[in-house]
Amino acid sequence: MNGFKPTGIALYSPKFKGKLCPLLFHRSNLKGLEIANMYDTFYKNTVLKYSDDLPAGIEINSSISRIVFQNLVNVKLDTRILDPRVFAKINRLEILLDIRWIQEDLFSSFLSLKSIFISNWRQIVHQQGIKWITYLNKNLNVNLSDST
């Protein structure tokens, strides 16, 4: 008999105390992960962070294709939230509401990423610039001279 194999997980108003072990997603195969209501303010910090102390030689081998972050308040989007060891095979990222900043080289590890939706992208571009965009599709080689 096969065990329970969920295709999606939704976390609403999670209270992360300390760092989360990335092995939680070891060999997971999810179509979607949704996390809502993360805050990074002076009185409330509920931001997801992964621990760095993973034993040598252990691979996460997770396959999570879509991540949705809803109702983020003052959150910095970086590898502490989007850990490349866990989300290496992500192909769609949706961020609904307020992120404050995007780590410049964040998307360099996500080679399968095909779609990004950021609801406050204009604010991010005005405050931070667009250098983080240059790290998208780093593995894509385009010959602009070839018109075929």
PDB file of C-alpha atoms in Angstrom:
ATOM      1  CA  MET A   1       0.000   0.000   0.000  1.00  0.00           C
ATOM      2  CA  ASN A   2       1.316   3.430  -0.924  1.00  0.00           C
ATOM      3  CA  GLY A   3       1.519   6.139   1.696  1.00  0.00           C
ATOM      4  CA  PHE A   4      -0.220   9.501   1.599  1.00  0.00           C
ATOM      5  CA  LYS A   5       1.312  11.699  -1.114  1.00  0.00           C
ATOM      6  CA  PRO A   6      -0.027  15.259  -1.100  1.00  0.00           C
ATOM      7  CA  THR A   7       0.186  17.306  -4.306  1.00  0.00           C
ATOM      8  CA  GLY A   8       0.070  20.661  -2.539  1.00  0.00           C
ATOM      9  CA  ILE A   9       0.572  22.257   0.847  1.00  0.00           C
ATOM     10  CA  ALA A  10      -0.901  25.520   2.162  1.00  0.00           C
ATOM     11  CA  LEU A  11       0.367  27.244   5.299  1.00  0.00           C
ATOM     12  CA  TYR A  12      -1.724  30.157   6.539  1.00  0.00           C
ATOM     13  CA  SER A  13      -0.337  32.377   9.298  1.00  0.00           C
ATOM     14  CA  PRO A  14       2.523  30.028  10.148  1.00  0.00           C
ATOM     15  CA  LYS A  15       4.567  30.761  13.246  1.00  0.00           C
ATOM     16  CA  PHE A  16       8.100  29.696  12.440  1.00  0.00           C
ATOM     17  CA  LYS A  17      10.137  29.594  15.630  1.00  0.00           C
ATOM     18  CA  GLY A  18      13.741  29.197  14.636  1.00  0.00           C
ATOM     19  CA  LYS A  19      14.964  27.776  11.377  1.00  0.00           C
ATOM     20  CA  LEU A  20      13.247  25.035   9.397  1.00  0.00           C
ATOM     21  CA  CYS A  21      15.241  21.953   8.391  1.00  0.00           C
ATOM     22  CA  PRO A  22      15.272  21.613   4.580  1.00  0.00           C
ATOM     23  CA  LEU A  23      14.973  17.830   4.985  1.00  0.00           C
ATOM     24  CA  LEU A  24      11.281  18.428   5.639  1.00  0.00           C
ATOM     25  CA  PHE A  25      10.975  18.547   1.839  1.00  0.00           C
ATOM     26  CA  HIS A  26      13.297  15.572   1.203  1.00  0.00           C
ATOM     27  CA  ARG A  27      12.111  13.786  -1.969  1.00  0.00           C
ATOM     28  CA  SER A  28       8.837  15.692  -1.961  1.00  0.00           C
ATOM     29  CA  ASN A  29       6.910  15.961  -5.199  1.00  0.00           C
ATOM     30  CA  LEU A  30       4.492  18.902  -4.919  1.00  0.00           C
ATOM     31  CA  LYS A  31       2.627  20.796  -7.598  1.00  0.00           C
ATOM     32  CA  GLY A  32       2.177  23.730  -5.254  1.00  0.00           C
ATOM     33  CA  LEU A  33       3.254  25.275  -1.986  1.00  0.00           C
ATOM     34  CA  GLU A  34       1.366  28.277  -0.651  1.00  0.00           C
ATOM     35  CA  ILE A  35       2.504  30.306   2.335  1.00  0.00           C
ATOM     36  CA  ALA A  36       0.417  33.221   3.577  1.00  0.00           C
ATOM     37  CA  ASN A  37       0.822  35.951   6.197  1.00  0.00           C
ATOM     38  CA  MET A  38       4.554  36.355   6.753  1.00  0.00           C
ATOM     39  CA  TYR A  39       5.628  39.540   8.501  1.00  0.00           C
ATOM     40  CA  ASP A  40       9.001  41.148   9.133  1.00  0.00           C
ATOM     41  CA  THR A  41       8.289  44.108  11.387  1.00  0.00           C
ATOM     42  CA  PHE A  42       9.771  45.416  14.625  1.00  0.00           C
ATOM     43  CA  TYR A  43       7.051  43.719  16.681  1.00  0.00           C
ATOM     44  CA  LYS A  44       6.338  40.577  14.635  1.00  0.00           C
ATOM     45  CA  ASN A  45       8.654  38.330  12.638  1.00  0.00           C
ATOM     46  CA  THR A  46       7.104  35.221  11.102  1.00  0.00           C
ATOM     47  CA  VAL A  47       9.445  34.869   8.128  1.00  0.00           C
ATOM     48  CA  LEU A  48      10.428  31.375   7.022  1.00  0.00           C
ATOM     49  CA  LYS A  49      14.151  30.641   7.272  1.00  0.00           C
ATOM     50  CA  TYR A  50      15.969  27.381   6.542  1.00  0.00           C
ATOM     51  CA  SER A  51      18.864  26.031   8.569  1.00  0.00           C
ATOM     52  CA  ASP A  52      22.263  25.819   6.908  1.00  0.00           C
ATOM     53  CA  ASP A  53      23.536  22.821   8.840  1.00  0.00           C
ATOM     54  CA  LEU A  54      22.680  19.990   6.471  1.00  0.00           C
ATOM     55  CA  PRO A  55      24.888  16.886   6.737  1.00  0.00           C
ATOM     56  CA  ALA A  56      27.430  16.549   3.936  1.00  0.00           C
ATOM     57  CA  GLY A  57      26.382  14.445   0.982  1.00  0.00           C
ATOM     58  CA  ILE A  58      22.640  14.680   1.600  1.00  0.00           C
ATOM     59  CA  GLU A  59      20.596  15.934  -1.331  1.00  0.00           C
ATOM     60  CA  ILE A  60      17.068  17.285  -0.849  1.00  0.00           C
ATOM     61  CA  ASN A  61      15.856  16.086  -4.291  1.00  0.00           C
ATOM     62  CA  SER A  62      12.534  17.872  -3.964  1.00  0.00           C
ATOM     63  CA  SER A  63      10.303  18.697  -6.889  1.00  0.00           C
ATOM     64  CA  ILE A  64       8.094  21.672  -6.060  1.00  0.00           C
ATOM     65  CA  SER A  65       6.841  23.309  -9.229  1.00  0.00           C
ATOM     66  CA  ARG A  66       4.854  26.328  -7.981  1.00  0.00           C
ATOM     67  CA  ILE A  67       5.231  28.573  -4.942  1.00  0.00           C
ATOM     68  CA  VAL A  68       2.762  31.259  -3.906  1.00  0.00           C
ATOM     69  CA  PHE A  69       3.515  33.765  -1.166  1.00  0.00           C
ATOM     70  CA  GLN A  70       0.446  35.736  -0.079  1.00  0.00           C
ATOM     71  CA  ASN A  71       0.156  38.710   2.225  1.00  0.00           C
ATOM     72  CA  LEU A  72       3.845  39.326   2.783  1.00  0.00           C
ATOM     73  CA  VAL A  73       4.577  42.422   4.816  1.00  0.00           C
ATOM     74  CA  ASN A  74       7.998  44.057   4.667  1.00  0.00           C
ATOM     75  CA  VAL A  75       9.690  40.770   3.692  1.00  0.00           C
ATOM     76  CA  LYS A  76      13.077  40.516   2.008  1.00  0.00           C
ATOM     77  CA  LEU A  77      13.042  37.814  -0.657  1.00  0.00           C
ATOM     78  CA  ASP A  78      16.313  35.939  -0.420  1.00  0.00           C
ATOM     79  CA  THR A  79      17.795  32.437  -0.221  1.00  0.00           C
ATOM     80  CA  ARG A  80      16.699  32.131   3.406  1.00  0.00           C
ATOM     81  CA  ILE A  81      13.083  32.011   2.164  1.00  0.00           C
ATOM     82  CA  LEU A  82      13.621  30.542  -1.326  1.00  0.00           C
ATOM     83  CA  ASP A  83      16.316  28.019  -0.474  1.00  0.00           C
ATOM     84  CA  PRO A  84      17.885  26.708  -3.724  1.00  0.00           C
ATOM     85  CA  ARG A  85      18.417  23.285  -2.107  1.00  0.00           C
ATOM     86  CA  VAL A  86      14.656  22.954  -1.589  1.00  0.00           C
ATOM     87  CA  PHE A  87      13.219  24.838  -4.560  1.00  0.00           C
ATOM     88  CA  ALA A  88      15.734  23.969  -7.312  1.00  0.00           C
ATOM     89  CA  LYS A  89      12.997  22.743  -9.682  1.00  0.00           C
ATOM     90  CA  ILE A  90      10.501  25.582  -9.213  1.00  0.00           C
ATOM     91  CA  ASN A  91       8.959  26.793 -12.465  1.00  0.00           C
ATOM     92  CA  ARG A  92       6.420  29.379 -11.226  1.00  0.00           C
ATOM     93  CA  LEU A  93       6.730  31.942  -8.432  1.00  0.00           C
ATOM     94  CA  GLU A  94       3.894  34.214  -7.319  1.00  0.00           C
ATOM     95  CA  ILE A  95       4.316  36.934  -4.721  1.00  0.00           C
ATOM     96  CA  LEU A  96       1.122  38.664  -3.697  1.00  0.00           C
ATOM     97  CA  LEU A  97       1.484  41.811  -1.647  1.00  0.00           C
ATOM     98  CA  ASP A  98       4.424  43.637  -0.210  1.00  0.00           C
ATOM     99  CA  ILE A  99       8.010  42.485  -0.493  1.00  0.00           C
ATOM    100  CA  ARG A 100      10.656  45.011   0.366  1.00  0.00           C
ATOM    101  CA  TRP A 101      13.710  43.757  -1.488  1.00  0.00           C
ATOM    102  CA  ILE A 102      14.958  40.927  -3.739  1.00  0.00           C
ATOM    103  CA  GLN A 103      18.394  39.407  -3.282  1.00  0.00           C
ATOM    104  CA  GLU A 104      20.363  40.382  -6.369  1.00  0.00           C
ATOM    105  CA  ASP A 105      21.543  36.900  -7.406  1.00  0.00           C
ATOM    106  CA  LEU A 106      18.538  35.018  -5.994  1.00  0.00           C
ATOM    107  CA  PHE A 107      17.265  33.647  -9.299  1.00  0.00           C
ATOM    108  CA  SER A 108      20.643  32.387 -10.581  1.00  0.00           C
ATOM    109  CA  SER A 109      20.056  28.952  -8.984  1.00  0.00           C
ATOM    110  CA  PHE A 110      16.535  28.435 -10.306  1.00  0.00           C
ATOM    111  CA  LEU A 111      17.186  27.153 -13.823  1.00  0.00           C
ATOM    112  CA  SER A 112      13.644  25.804 -14.326  1.00  0.00           C
ATOM    113  CA  LEU A 113      11.915  29.069 -13.400  1.00  0.00           C
ATOM    114  CA  LYS A 114       9.621  30.088 -16.264  1.00  0.00           C
ATOM    115  CA  SER A 115       7.190  32.537 -14.679  1.00  0.00           C
ATOM    116  CA  ILE A 116       7.362  35.162 -11.934  1.00  0.00           C
ATOM    117  CA  PHE A 117       4.505  37.319 -10.741  1.00  0.00           C
ATOM    118  CA  ILE A 118       5.281  40.052  -8.207  1.00  0.00           C
ATOM    119  CA  SER A 119       2.326  42.251  -7.336  1.00  0.00           C
ATOM    120  CA  ASN A 120       4.466  45.204  -6.211  1.00  0.00           C
ATOM    121  CA  TRP A 121       7.148  44.826  -8.887  1.00  0.00           C
ATOM    122  CA  ARG A 122       6.991  48.502  -9.841  1.00  0.00           C
ATOM    123  CA  GLN A 123       7.793  49.531  -6.267  1.00  0.00           C
ATOM    124  CA  ILE A 124      10.694  47.043  -6.170  1.00  0.00           C
ATOM    125  CA  VAL A 125      12.104  48.329  -9.460  1.00  0.00           C
ATOM    126  CA  HIS A 126      11.891  51.971  -8.308  1.00  0.00           C
ATOM    127  CA  GLN A 127      13.494  51.275  -4.928  1.00  0.00           C
ATOM    128  CA  GLN A 128      16.054  48.630  -5.858  1.00  0.00           C
ATOM    129  CA  GLY A 129      16.584  48.769  -9.602  1.00  0.00           C
ATOM    130  CA  ILE A 130      16.555  45.861 -12.048  1.00  0.00           C
ATOM    131  CA  LYS A 131      19.923  44.193 -11.532  1.00  0.00           C
ATOM    132  CA  TRP A 132      18.179  41.161  -9.961  1.00  0.00           C
ATOM    133  CA  ILE A 133      16.404  40.582 -13.300  1.00  0.00           C
ATOM    134  CA  THR A 134      19.732  39.982 -15.060  1.00  0.00           C
ATOM    135  CA  TYR A 135      20.148  36.771 -13.049  1.00  0.00           C
ATOM    136  CA  LEU A 136      17.072  35.215 -14.648  1.00  0.00           C
ATOM    137  CA  ASN A 137      17.764  32.726 -17.452  1.00  0.00           C
ATOM    138  CA  LYS A 138      21.522  32.707 -16.878  1.00  0.00           C
ATOM    139  CA  ASN A 139      21.682  29.324 -18.615  1.00  0.00           C
ATOM    140  CA  LEU A 140      19.968  30.659 -21.750  1.00  0.00           C
ATOM    141  CA  ASN A 141      22.204  31.456 -24.710  1.00  0.00           C
ATOM    142  CA  VAL A 142      20.676  33.702 -27.351  1.00  0.00           C
ATOM    143  CA  ASN A 143      22.280  34.566 -30.661  1.00  0.00           C
ATOM    144  CA  LEU A 144      20.865  37.985 -31.548  1.00  0.00           C
ATOM    145  CA  SER A 145      22.580  37.881 -34.952  1.00  0.00           C
ATOM    146  CA  ASP A 146      20.571  34.836 -36.031  1.00  0.00           C
ATOM    147  CA  SER A 147      17.233  36.058 -37.405  1.00  0.00           C
ATOM    148  CA  THR A 148      15.848  32.581 -38.197  1.00  0.00           C
TER     149      THR A 148
END
